[in-house]
Structure formats: structure tokens, C-alpha cells
Amino acid sequence: MSEAERRQALSEFLRTCRARLSPADVGLPDSRRRRTPGLRREEVALLANIGIAWYVSLEQGRDVHPSREVLESIADALQLTTAERQHLLVLGGQHPITSFVTEDEIMNPILQMAIRALDPHPAFVMGRRLDILSWNRAAAAVLSYGQDVNSLPWNTVWSHFMDPCTREVYPDWETSAALMVAHLRTGRASFPNDPWFGDMIDKLREESSFFRLCWARYDVDRVDQVDGHKEMNHPILGYLEFDSVTLLVPMQPGMRMILYNASPATLSRLEHYLAVSSPEYLVQHDSD
């Protein structure tokens, strides 16, 4: 993401957030003569207690540099959630932005051992690009849908949109797909020097109409909904239930460990499946 692209992203985000609010939402008198939905620019500037020209410059993507206080005031005016507020600060240049590191993400051997020890509960590590970097046997069984894990493109956002199986596996496929888009958008803002994000977004825009729809919504608030109850209709294991939790990995920006805590019935199925399955089939190569 170049500086011009960052300013354009900030402009689009502000317009999207402004358009979803009505005057009544923010305690302003409603006017019936509105050509477009949402608040007017001057109303946002009034609520944020900043100059109209300054706010207009931000929405027009001009080369201005708002302070953190200004961005916080705009966030208050637009009633942004915590996730949206963080995204605004990143786009506005007032939040730590991680420079792209050319080296591969480094997996801590102790973390790998911990993940494998969590069997039969699925556990895996996801990188900044939403790749699955390390996993245990239960995660391989659940996330591969019975395919050879060593031949899979283990990028969750690409497979979620491009693998037809995912629509059948996840009852809430559209919700989880929108969550993937939110993570992709916030990742692009947090790692502006990594060209992978722009390339992946372009490919998905070309290949998936639903991705284009989700991308246009600018719904970054979903990144706060990563944990919680998950259901799957697995082609081999049948109906599965989990409660997921996500933990950040220190010293590895963008890397996180995800644990699927299986329900009793799901745990029983996983234990049986892992007992009769080939260990070599369900684990990554030692070089990974």
C-alpha cells in the first residue's frame, strides 16, 4: 500500500462510516432534503469539533496529517467501534504500523510442541497473511476436509472463497467469509509494505463476486468477532461444534494461535478418527 493508496483507503473508510449514520443517531435535527444517505461532511466536522475544510481534505484523500486527537474526535463523532477506531488510527498514520519483513515468519519450536500437545482439540498457528503455518493432527483432520494436508494451499482466505467445499462445510459461510475480508483489510493497513495483500485482494476481486460485495461494505468491525461458537458439517466427521479462542504470539506481528475447544460429542469423534488415521497423513513435514 503506497502513501496515496493509504490516503484513498482512509477516504473510503470515512465516507462509508458517515453514510451509515442518520442525524437522529447522533442527536442532530433531521432534514428531509438529503440527496444521499448518512451525515453530511459539515455535520461530522461539527460533531468532531474540527474545521470543515480539514475534514473535507481527509475525505478527499489529500496529503494532510491528522493528529491522534483529531482522529479520536472523528471516531467519536462517527460512533466507531474499538476495531473500527484502531483501523482509523492505522489509516491516519497514528498507530504503530509494522514494516514488512522479507524473512519468513519464524515458528517457535516450543509453540509447535504446545500445539501438538493440544490434540485431540484442533489448534493451529496463523500468520499475518492468513496462512496456516503450523497445526496439530486434529486441526489437519478438521480443516483439510479429508484431503492431503501437504498438498493444500493453506491460505485460509483464498480457500474459503475458492474451495467449493467450504460453502457446504460452514453453515454460516457468508458470515465467516466476511470475517476473512475484514482480516484481509486490516492486515493490508497494518503491513502496508507487503505487496502480497494487494495481489491477493486483486485476485479475489477478479474471481469472487461475494468477495467484491464484502470488500465494498468496509466492515472491519468483524475482526472483533473471531472468537466464539463455530459449527461445521464435515464431509467425513459429520457435524462438529467448537468454541474458539485466539492468542497473539509475542514478537511475531500478525501471528496468532487459534484453539478450537471441541464439544464432548465432537471430541469423541475426533479421538476415534485420530486413533485410526495414519499419523503421517495428518502432520506437516518436519521442515515446515
PDB file of C-alpha atoms in Angstrom:
ATOM      1  CA  MET A   1       0.000   0.000   0.000  1.00  0.00           C
ATOM      2  CA  SER A   2       1.547   3.286  -1.131  1.00  0.00           C
ATOM      3  CA  GLU A   3       1.008   6.603   0.646  1.00  0.00           C
ATOM      4  CA  ALA A   4      -1.586   7.564  -1.956  1.00  0.00           C
ATOM      5  CA  GLU A   5      -3.368   4.234  -1.502  1.00  0.00           C
ATOM      6  CA  ARG A   6      -3.370   4.708   2.265  1.00  0.00           C
ATOM      7  CA  ARG A   7      -4.982   8.140   1.907  1.00  0.00           C
ATOM      8  CA  GLN A   8      -7.529   6.697  -0.511  1.00  0.00           C
ATOM      9  CA  ALA A   9      -8.349   3.894   1.937  1.00  0.00           C
ATOM     10  CA  LEU A  10      -8.823   6.468   4.697  1.00  0.00           C
ATOM     11  CA  SER A  11     -11.129   8.468   2.421  1.00  0.00           C
ATOM     12  CA  GLU A  12     -13.254   5.414   1.584  1.00  0.00           C
ATOM     13  CA  PHE A  13     -13.464   4.367   5.214  1.00  0.00           C
ATOM     14  CA  LEU A  14     -14.641   7.789   6.388  1.00  0.00           C
ATOM     15  CA  ARG A  15     -17.274   8.020   3.662  1.00  0.00           C
ATOM     16  CA  THR A  16     -18.570   4.536   4.447  1.00  0.00           C
ATOM     17  CA  CYS A  17     -18.857   5.226   8.182  1.00  0.00           C
ATOM     18  CA  ARG A  18     -20.502   8.605   7.585  1.00  0.00           C
ATOM     19  CA  ALA A  19     -23.064   7.135   5.186  1.00  0.00           C
ATOM     20  CA  ARG A  20     -24.412   4.629   7.697  1.00  0.00           C
ATOM     21  CA  LEU A  21     -25.375   7.252  10.318  1.00  0.00           C
ATOM     22  CA  SER A  22     -28.501   9.368  10.339  1.00  0.00           C
ATOM     23  CA  PRO A  23     -28.842  12.744  12.083  1.00  0.00           C
ATOM     24  CA  ALA A  24     -31.106  11.095  14.653  1.00  0.00           C
ATOM     25  CA  ASP A  25     -28.328   8.634  15.505  1.00  0.00           C
ATOM     26  CA  VAL A  26     -26.097  11.473  16.675  1.00  0.00           C
ATOM     27  CA  GLY A  27     -28.717  13.811  18.157  1.00  0.00           C
ATOM     28  CA  LEU A  28     -28.981  16.249  15.246  1.00  0.00           C
ATOM     29  CA  PRO A  29     -32.226  17.537  13.720  1.00  0.00           C
ATOM     30  CA  ASP A  30     -33.210  15.580  10.616  1.00  0.00           C
ATOM     31  CA  SER A  31     -33.604  17.344   7.300  1.00  0.00           C
ATOM     32  CA  ARG A  32     -35.874  15.845   4.668  1.00  0.00           C
ATOM     33  CA  ARG A  33     -33.811  17.310   1.836  1.00  0.00           C
ATOM     34  CA  ARG A  34     -30.944  14.876   1.707  1.00  0.00           C
ATOM     35  CA  ARG A  35     -29.790  13.658  -1.668  1.00  0.00           C
ATOM     36  CA  THR A  36     -27.569  10.945  -0.215  1.00  0.00           C
ATOM     37  CA  PRO A  37     -27.916   8.797   2.916  1.00  0.00           C
ATOM     38  CA  GLY A  38     -25.978   9.494   6.051  1.00  0.00           C
ATOM     39  CA  LEU A  39     -24.489  12.554   7.686  1.00  0.00           C
ATOM     40  CA  ARG A  40     -23.140  15.498   5.783  1.00  0.00           C
ATOM     41  CA  ARG A  41     -19.447  16.286   5.975  1.00  0.00           C
ATOM     42  CA  GLU A  42     -20.083  19.514   7.843  1.00  0.00           C
ATOM     43  CA  GLU A  43     -22.120  17.601  10.430  1.00  0.00           C
ATOM     44  CA  VAL A  44     -19.235  15.222  11.109  1.00  0.00           C
ATOM     45  CA  ALA A  45     -16.864  18.178  11.415  1.00  0.00           C
ATOM     46  CA  LEU A  46     -19.273  19.838  13.864  1.00  0.00           C
ATOM     47  CA  LEU A  47     -19.581  16.716  15.988  1.00  0.00           C
ATOM     48  CA  ALA A  48     -15.813  16.199  15.973  1.00  0.00           C
ATOM     49  CA  ASN A  49     -15.168  19.871  16.749  1.00  0.00           C
ATOM     50  CA  ILE A  50     -12.771  20.292  13.823  1.00  0.00           C
ATOM     51  CA  GLY A  51     -12.741  22.563  10.797  1.00  0.00           C
ATOM     52  CA  ILE A  52     -14.957  21.611   7.865  1.00  0.00           C
ATOM     53  CA  ALA A  53     -12.153  22.191   5.372  1.00  0.00           C
ATOM     54  CA  TRP A  54      -9.864  19.899   7.386  1.00  0.00           C
ATOM     55  CA  TYR A  55     -12.389  17.077   7.409  1.00  0.00           C
ATOM     56  CA  VAL A  56     -13.164  17.530   3.705  1.00  0.00           C
ATOM     57  CA  SER A  57      -9.448  17.246   2.957  1.00  0.00           C
ATOM     58  CA  LEU A  58      -9.340  13.896   4.726  1.00  0.00           C
ATOM     59  CA  GLU A  59     -12.323  12.555   2.796  1.00  0.00           C
ATOM     60  CA  GLN A  60     -10.854  13.771  -0.463  1.00  0.00           C
ATOM     61  CA  GLY A  61      -7.633  11.888   0.176  1.00  0.00           C
ATOM     62  CA  ARG A  62      -5.418  14.951   0.282  1.00  0.00           C
ATOM     63  CA  ASP A  63      -1.920  14.920   1.743  1.00  0.00           C
ATOM     64  CA  VAL A  64      -2.803  16.038   5.254  1.00  0.00           C
ATOM     65  CA  HIS A  65      -1.559  14.570   8.511  1.00  0.00           C
ATOM     66  CA  PRO A  66      -4.194  14.498  11.270  1.00  0.00           C
ATOM     67  CA  SER A  67      -3.108  14.198  14.866  1.00  0.00           C
ATOM     68  CA  ARG A  68      -4.231  11.313  17.038  1.00  0.00           C
ATOM     69  CA  GLU A  69      -6.556  13.689  18.897  1.00  0.00           C
ATOM     70  CA  VAL A  70      -8.266  14.685  15.646  1.00  0.00           C
ATOM     71  CA  LEU A  71      -8.719  11.081  14.606  1.00  0.00           C
ATOM     72  CA  GLU A  72     -10.084  10.173  18.025  1.00  0.00           C
ATOM     73  CA  SER A  73     -12.588  13.029  17.778  1.00  0.00           C
ATOM     74  CA  ILE A  74     -13.685  11.819  14.347  1.00  0.00           C
ATOM     75  CA  ALA A  75     -14.015   8.277  15.702  1.00  0.00           C
ATOM     76  CA  ASP A  76     -16.268   9.585  18.486  1.00  0.00           C
ATOM     77  CA  ALA A  77     -18.353  11.556  16.003  1.00  0.00           C
ATOM     78  CA  LEU A  78     -18.814   8.545  13.739  1.00  0.00           C
ATOM     79  CA  GLN A  79     -19.543   6.240  16.710  1.00  0.00           C
ATOM     80  CA  LEU A  80     -16.827   3.785  15.693  1.00  0.00           C
ATOM     81  CA  THR A  81     -16.346   0.507  17.484  1.00  0.00           C
ATOM     82  CA  THR A  82     -12.992  -0.433  19.020  1.00  0.00           C
ATOM     83  CA  ALA A  83     -11.908  -2.342  15.908  1.00  0.00           C
ATOM     84  CA  GLU A  84     -13.006   0.473  13.599  1.00  0.00           C
ATOM     85  CA  ARG A  85     -11.257   3.066  15.759  1.00  0.00           C
ATOM     86  CA  GLN A  86      -7.997   1.097  15.585  1.00  0.00           C
ATOM     87  CA  HIS A  87      -8.355   0.823  11.806  1.00  0.00           C
ATOM     88  CA  LEU A  88      -8.916   4.573  11.531  1.00  0.00           C
ATOM     89  CA  LEU A  89      -5.763   5.258  13.552  1.00  0.00           C
ATOM     90  CA  VAL A  90      -3.747   2.928  11.336  1.00  0.00           C
ATOM     91  CA  LEU A  91      -5.007   4.556   8.148  1.00  0.00           C
ATOM     92  CA  GLY A  92      -4.456   8.010   9.644  1.00  0.00           C
ATOM     93  CA  GLY A  93      -0.832   7.247  10.443  1.00  0.00           C
ATOM     94  CA  GLN A  94      -1.291   7.465  14.217  1.00  0.00           C
ATOM     95  CA  HIS A  95      -0.953   3.812  15.129  1.00  0.00           C
ATOM     96  CA  PRO A  96       2.118   1.578  15.046  1.00  0.00           C
ATOM     97  CA  ILE A  97       2.410   0.155  11.544  1.00  0.00           C
ATOM     98  CA  THR A  98       4.545  -2.929  11.097  1.00  0.00           C
ATOM     99  CA  SER A  99       7.082  -2.777   8.314  1.00  0.00           C
ATOM    100  CA  PHE A 100       7.133  -5.786   6.055  1.00  0.00           C
ATOM    101  CA  VAL A 101       9.838  -8.265   6.997  1.00  0.00           C
ATOM    102  CA  THR A 102      11.186 -10.128   3.986  1.00  0.00           C
ATOM    103  CA  GLU A 103      12.154 -13.198   6.008  1.00  0.00           C
ATOM    104  CA  ASP A 104       9.630 -15.979   6.507  1.00  0.00           C
ATOM    105  CA  GLU A 105       7.661 -15.946   9.709  1.00  0.00           C
ATOM    106  CA  ILE A 106       9.568 -17.926  12.306  1.00  0.00           C
ATOM    107  CA  MET A 107       7.778 -20.679  14.176  1.00  0.00           C
ATOM    108  CA  ASN A 108       8.924 -21.176  17.746  1.00  0.00           C
ATOM    109  CA  PRO A 109       9.626 -24.925  18.285  1.00  0.00           C
ATOM    110  CA  ILE A 110       8.143 -24.725  21.774  1.00  0.00           C
ATOM    111  CA  LEU A 111       4.935 -23.280  20.341  1.00  0.00           C
ATOM    112  CA  GLN A 112       4.805 -26.116  17.805  1.00  0.00           C
ATOM    113  CA  MET A 113       5.147 -28.643  20.611  1.00  0.00           C
ATOM    114  CA  ALA A 114       2.379 -26.932  22.574  1.00  0.00           C
ATOM    115  CA  ILE A 115       0.046 -27.042  19.575  1.00  0.00           C
ATOM    116  CA  ARG A 116       0.621 -30.739  19.041  1.00  0.00           C
ATOM    117  CA  ALA A 117       0.088 -31.407  22.744  1.00  0.00           C
ATOM    118  CA  LEU A 118      -3.431 -29.959  22.473  1.00  0.00           C
ATOM    119  CA  ASP A 119      -4.664 -32.921  20.411  1.00  0.00           C
ATOM    120  CA  PRO A 120      -7.456 -34.007  20.092  1.00  0.00           C
ATOM    121  CA  HIS A 121      -8.606 -30.383  20.254  1.00  0.00           C
ATOM    122  CA  PRO A 122      -7.719 -28.676  16.930  1.00  0.00           C
ATOM    123  CA  ALA A 123      -5.041 -25.997  17.271  1.00  0.00           C
ATOM    124  CA  PHE A 124      -3.031 -24.130  14.665  1.00  0.00           C
ATOM    125  CA  VAL A 125      -0.948 -21.014  14.086  1.00  0.00           C
ATOM    126  CA  MET A 126      -1.991 -18.424  11.515  1.00  0.00           C
ATOM    127  CA  GLY A 127       0.429 -15.909  10.035  1.00  0.00           C
ATOM    128  CA  ARG A 128      -0.013 -12.289   9.044  1.00  0.00           C
ATOM    129  CA  ARG A 129      -1.128 -13.341   5.548  1.00  0.00           C
ATOM    130  CA  LEU A 130      -3.768 -15.713   6.974  1.00  0.00           C
ATOM    131  CA  ASP A 131      -1.643 -18.758   6.111  1.00  0.00           C
ATOM    132  CA  ILE A 132      -1.787 -21.763   8.410  1.00  0.00           C
ATOM    133  CA  LEU A 133       1.845 -22.102   9.468  1.00  0.00           C
ATOM    134  CA  SER A 134       1.647 -24.934  11.967  1.00  0.00           C
ATOM    135  CA  TRP A 135      -1.067 -27.320  13.112  1.00  0.00           C
ATOM    136  CA  ASN A 136      -1.753 -30.444  15.113  1.00  0.00           C
ATOM    137  CA  ARG A 137      -3.345 -33.675  13.877  1.00  0.00           C
ATOM    138  CA  ALA A 138      -6.846 -32.649  14.960  1.00  0.00           C
ATOM    139  CA  ALA A 139      -6.611 -29.332  13.076  1.00  0.00           C
ATOM    140  CA  ALA A 140      -5.382 -31.153   9.977  1.00  0.00           C
ATOM    141  CA  ALA A 141      -8.328 -33.543  10.135  1.00  0.00           C
ATOM    142  CA  VAL A 142     -10.865 -30.770  10.631  1.00  0.00           C
ATOM    143  CA  LEU A 143      -9.539 -28.103   8.268  1.00  0.00           C
ATOM    144  CA  SER A 144      -8.463 -30.298   5.353  1.00  0.00           C
ATOM    145  CA  TYR A 145     -11.944 -31.823   4.850  1.00  0.00           C
ATOM    146  CA  GLY A 146     -10.191 -35.177   4.391  1.00  0.00           C
ATOM    147  CA  GLN A 147      -7.691 -34.019   1.752  1.00  0.00           C
ATOM    148  CA  ASP A 148      -3.914 -34.442   1.842  1.00  0.00           C
ATOM    149  CA  VAL A 149      -2.739 -31.593   4.075  1.00  0.00           C
ATOM    150  CA  ASN A 150       0.692 -31.460   2.437  1.00  0.00           C
ATOM    151  CA  SER A 151      -0.774 -30.707  -0.988  1.00  0.00           C
ATOM    152  CA  LEU A 152      -3.155 -27.961   0.129  1.00  0.00           C
ATOM    153  CA  PRO A 153      -2.776 -24.199  -0.384  1.00  0.00           C
ATOM    154  CA  TRP A 154      -3.021 -23.424   3.318  1.00  0.00           C
ATOM    155  CA  ASN A 155      -4.166 -19.845   2.938  1.00  0.00           C
ATOM    156  CA  THR A 156      -7.469 -19.551   4.738  1.00  0.00           C
ATOM    157  CA  VAL A 157      -8.871 -16.549   2.904  1.00  0.00           C
ATOM    158  CA  TRP A 158      -8.144 -17.982  -0.570  1.00  0.00           C
ATOM    159  CA  SER A 159      -9.501 -21.442   0.241  1.00  0.00           C
ATOM    160  CA  HIS A 160     -12.566 -20.016   1.966  1.00  0.00           C
ATOM    161  CA  PHE A 161     -13.641 -18.211  -1.190  1.00  0.00           C
ATOM    162  CA  MET A 162     -12.281 -20.523  -3.871  1.00  0.00           C
ATOM    163  CA  ASP A 163     -12.802 -24.032  -2.438  1.00  0.00           C
ATOM    164  CA  PRO A 164     -16.419 -25.066  -3.174  1.00  0.00           C
ATOM    165  CA  CYS A 165     -16.351 -27.409  -0.160  1.00  0.00           C
ATOM    166  CA  THR A 166     -16.327 -24.504   2.282  1.00  0.00           C
ATOM    167  CA  ARG A 167     -19.880 -23.440   1.420  1.00  0.00           C
ATOM    168  CA  GLU A 168     -21.087 -26.905   2.390  1.00  0.00           C
ATOM    169  CA  VAL A 169     -18.858 -27.264   5.443  1.00  0.00           C
ATOM    170  CA  TYR A 170     -19.753 -23.968   7.143  1.00  0.00           C
ATOM    171  CA  PRO A 171     -23.460 -23.285   7.820  1.00  0.00           C
ATOM    172  CA  ASP A 172     -22.560 -19.604   8.337  1.00  0.00           C
ATOM    173  CA  TRP A 173     -20.248 -19.421   5.313  1.00  0.00           C
ATOM    174  CA  GLU A 174     -21.172 -15.851   4.393  1.00  0.00           C
ATOM    175  CA  THR A 175     -20.503 -14.636   7.932  1.00  0.00           C
ATOM    176  CA  SER A 176     -17.112 -16.332   8.117  1.00  0.00           C
ATOM    177  CA  ALA A 177     -16.229 -15.103   4.614  1.00  0.00           C
ATOM    178  CA  ALA A 178     -16.987 -11.525   5.657  1.00  0.00           C
ATOM    179  CA  LEU A 179     -14.716 -12.046   8.686  1.00  0.00           C
ATOM    180  CA  MET A 180     -11.911 -13.137   6.329  1.00  0.00           C
ATOM    181  CA  VAL A 181     -12.362  -9.959   4.319  1.00  0.00           C
ATOM    182  CA  ALA A 182     -12.181  -7.832   7.460  1.00  0.00           C
ATOM    183  CA  HIS A 183      -8.901  -9.502   8.468  1.00  0.00           C
ATOM    184  CA  LEU A 184      -7.519  -9.038   4.970  1.00  0.00           C
ATOM    185  CA  ARG A 185      -8.371  -5.346   5.015  1.00  0.00           C
ATOM    186  CA  THR A 186      -6.903  -4.657   8.439  1.00  0.00           C
ATOM    187  CA  GLY A 187      -3.831  -6.728   7.580  1.00  0.00           C
ATOM    188  CA  ARG A 188      -3.235  -4.648   4.479  1.00  0.00           C
ATOM    189  CA  ALA A 189      -3.356  -1.476   6.568  1.00  0.00           C
ATOM    190  CA  SER A 190      -1.073  -2.896   9.273  1.00  0.00           C
ATOM    191  CA  PHE A 191       1.524  -4.205   6.795  1.00  0.00           C
ATOM    192  CA  PRO A 192       1.465  -1.511   4.088  1.00  0.00           C
ATOM    193  CA  ASN A 193       4.828  -2.530   2.624  1.00  0.00           C
ATOM    194  CA  ASP A 194       3.819  -6.126   1.934  1.00  0.00           C
ATOM    195  CA  PRO A 195       2.642  -6.383  -1.701  1.00  0.00           C
ATOM    196  CA  TRP A 196       1.044  -9.769  -1.043  1.00  0.00           C
ATOM    197  CA  PHE A 197      -2.094  -8.142   0.361  1.00  0.00           C
ATOM    198  CA  GLY A 198      -2.722  -6.047  -2.738  1.00  0.00           C
ATOM    199  CA  ASP A 199      -2.104  -9.022  -5.013  1.00  0.00           C
ATOM    200  CA  MET A 200      -4.468 -11.267  -3.060  1.00  0.00           C
ATOM    201  CA  ILE A 201      -7.192  -8.618  -2.987  1.00  0.00           C
ATOM    202  CA  ASP A 202      -6.926  -8.146  -6.759  1.00  0.00           C
ATOM    203  CA  LYS A 203      -7.140 -11.909  -7.375  1.00  0.00           C
ATOM    204  CA  LEU A 204     -10.177 -12.334  -5.140  1.00  0.00           C
ATOM    205  CA  ARG A 205     -11.899  -9.326  -6.679  1.00  0.00           C
ATOM    206  CA  GLU A 206     -11.468 -10.953 -10.065  1.00  0.00           C
ATOM    207  CA  GLU A 207     -12.544 -14.439  -9.021  1.00  0.00           C
ATOM    208  CA  SER A 208     -15.311 -13.939  -6.433  1.00  0.00           C
ATOM    209  CA  SER A 209     -18.440 -11.807  -6.701  1.00  0.00           C
ATOM    210  CA  PHE A 210     -19.169 -12.292  -2.998  1.00  0.00           C
ATOM    211  CA  PHE A 211     -15.692 -11.039  -2.132  1.00  0.00           C
ATOM    212  CA  ARG A 212     -16.371  -7.905  -4.185  1.00  0.00           C
ATOM    213  CA  LEU A 213     -19.613  -7.405  -2.274  1.00  0.00           C
ATOM    214  CA  CYS A 214     -17.903  -7.840   1.122  1.00  0.00           C
ATOM    215  CA  TRP A 215     -15.000  -5.611   0.157  1.00  0.00           C
ATOM    216  CA  ALA A 216     -17.362  -2.792  -0.784  1.00  0.00           C
ATOM    217  CA  ARG A 217     -19.029  -2.918   2.652  1.00  0.00           C
ATOM    218  CA  TYR A 218     -15.861  -1.906   4.524  1.00  0.00           C
ATOM    219  CA  ASP A 219     -16.961  -3.918   7.550  1.00  0.00           C
ATOM    220  CA  VAL A 220     -13.759  -4.019   9.626  1.00  0.00           C
ATOM    221  CA  ASP A 221     -15.733  -4.335  12.860  1.00  0.00           C
ATOM    222  CA  ARG A 222     -15.933  -8.090  12.259  1.00  0.00           C
ATOM    223  CA  VAL A 223     -12.306  -8.596  13.313  1.00  0.00           C
ATOM    224  CA  ASP A 224     -13.539  -8.479  16.922  1.00  0.00           C
ATOM    225  CA  GLN A 225     -15.806 -11.470  16.232  1.00  0.00           C
ATOM    226  CA  VAL A 226     -13.058 -14.024  15.586  1.00  0.00           C
ATOM    227  CA  ASP A 227     -13.699 -15.997  18.781  1.00  0.00           C
ATOM    228  CA  GLY A 228     -16.869 -17.791  19.744  1.00  0.00           C
ATOM    229  CA  HIS A 229     -19.050 -20.745  18.799  1.00  0.00           C
ATOM    230  CA  LYS A 230     -18.305 -22.466  15.491  1.00  0.00           C
ATOM    231  CA  GLU A 231     -20.182 -25.197  13.651  1.00  0.00           C
ATOM    232  CA  MET A 232     -19.065 -27.379  10.754  1.00  0.00           C
ATOM    233  CA  ASN A 233     -20.679 -30.035   8.561  1.00  0.00           C
ATOM    234  CA  HIS A 234     -17.511 -32.034   7.941  1.00  0.00           C
ATOM    235  CA  PRO A 235     -17.609 -34.407   4.916  1.00  0.00           C
ATOM    236  CA  ILE A 236     -16.014 -37.232   6.960  1.00  0.00           C
ATOM    237  CA  LEU A 237     -16.554 -36.420  10.627  1.00  0.00           C
ATOM    238  CA  GLY A 238     -20.098 -35.103  10.315  1.00  0.00           C
ATOM    239  CA  TYR A 239     -21.499 -32.310  12.455  1.00  0.00           C
ATOM    240  CA  LEU A 240     -18.835 -30.635  14.635  1.00  0.00           C
ATOM    241  CA  GLU A 241     -19.053 -27.947  17.316  1.00  0.00           C
ATOM    242  CA  PHE A 242     -16.274 -25.841  18.794  1.00  0.00           C
ATOM    243  CA  ASP A 243     -15.672 -22.786  20.945  1.00  0.00           C
ATOM    244  CA  SER A 244     -12.653 -20.980  19.542  1.00  0.00           C
ATOM    245  CA  VAL A 245     -10.119 -18.725  21.236  1.00  0.00           C
ATOM    246  CA  THR A 246      -7.323 -16.697  19.630  1.00  0.00           C
ATOM    247  CA  LEU A 247      -3.996 -15.806  21.267  1.00  0.00           C
ATOM    248  CA  LEU A 248      -1.426 -13.402  19.849  1.00  0.00           C
ATOM    249  CA  VAL A 249       2.156 -14.640  19.505  1.00  0.00           C
ATOM    250  CA  PRO A 250       4.640 -12.222  21.138  1.00  0.00           C
ATOM    251  CA  MET A 251       7.462 -10.846  18.965  1.00  0.00           C
ATOM    252  CA  GLN A 252       5.748 -12.056  15.779  1.00  0.00           C
ATOM    253  CA  PRO A 253       3.491  -9.251  14.456  1.00  0.00           C
ATOM    254  CA  GLY A 254       0.323 -10.572  12.908  1.00  0.00           C
ATOM    255  CA  MET A 255       0.883 -14.160  14.068  1.00  0.00           C
ATOM    256  CA  ARG A 256      -1.717 -15.804  16.291  1.00  0.00           C
ATOM    257  CA  MET A 257      -2.524 -19.215  17.728  1.00  0.00           C
ATOM    258  CA  ILE A 258      -6.091 -20.462  17.406  1.00  0.00           C
ATOM    259  CA  LEU A 259      -7.593 -23.214  19.542  1.00  0.00           C
ATOM    260  CA  TYR A 260     -10.874 -24.969  18.749  1.00  0.00           C
ATOM    261  CA  ASN A 261     -12.200 -26.333  22.035  1.00  0.00           C
ATOM    262  CA  ALA A 262     -14.332 -29.280  20.925  1.00  0.00           C
ATOM    263  CA  SER A 263     -17.732 -30.151  22.389  1.00  0.00           C
ATOM    264  CA  PRO A 264     -17.981 -33.601  24.066  1.00  0.00           C
ATOM    265  CA  ALA A 265     -19.614 -35.224  21.017  1.00  0.00           C
ATOM    266  CA  THR A 266     -17.113 -33.638  18.636  1.00  0.00           C
ATOM    267  CA  LEU A 267     -14.207 -34.614  20.862  1.00  0.00           C
ATOM    268  CA  SER A 268     -15.343 -38.242  20.819  1.00  0.00           C
ATOM    269  CA  ARG A 269     -15.429 -38.271  17.009  1.00  0.00           C
ATOM    270  CA  LEU A 270     -12.014 -36.674  16.754  1.00  0.00           C
ATOM    271  CA  GLU A 271     -10.455 -39.113  19.215  1.00  0.00           C
ATOM    272  CA  HIS A 272     -11.772 -42.070  17.240  1.00  0.00           C
ATOM    273  CA  TYR A 273     -10.718 -40.594  13.881  1.00  0.00           C
ATOM    274  CA  LEU A 274      -7.197 -39.789  15.045  1.00  0.00           C
ATOM    275  CA  ALA A 275      -6.828 -43.259  16.535  1.00  0.00           C
ATOM    276  CA  VAL A 276      -7.472 -44.993  13.201  1.00  0.00           C
ATOM    277  CA  SER A 277      -5.823 -42.458  10.864  1.00  0.00           C
ATOM    278  CA  SER A 278      -2.239 -42.519   9.658  1.00  0.00           C
ATOM    279  CA  PRO A 279      -0.100 -40.074  11.680  1.00  0.00           C
ATOM    280  CA  GLU A 280       1.988 -39.264   8.597  1.00  0.00           C
ATOM    281  CA  TYR A 281      -1.113 -38.148   6.744  1.00  0.00           C
ATOM    282  CA  LEU A 282      -2.210 -35.704   9.401  1.00  0.00           C
ATOM    283  CA  VAL A 283       1.010 -33.891  10.298  1.00  0.00           C
ATOM    284  CA  GLN A 284       3.121 -31.384   8.467  1.00  0.00           C
ATOM    285  CA  HIS A 285       6.584 -32.186   7.191  1.00  0.00           C
ATOM    286  CA  ASP A 286       9.346 -31.699   9.739  1.00  0.00           C
ATOM    287  CA  SER A 287      10.846 -28.964   7.568  1.00  0.00           C
ATOM    288  CA  ASP A 288       7.729 -26.763   7.919  1.00  0.00           C
TER     289      ASP A 288
END
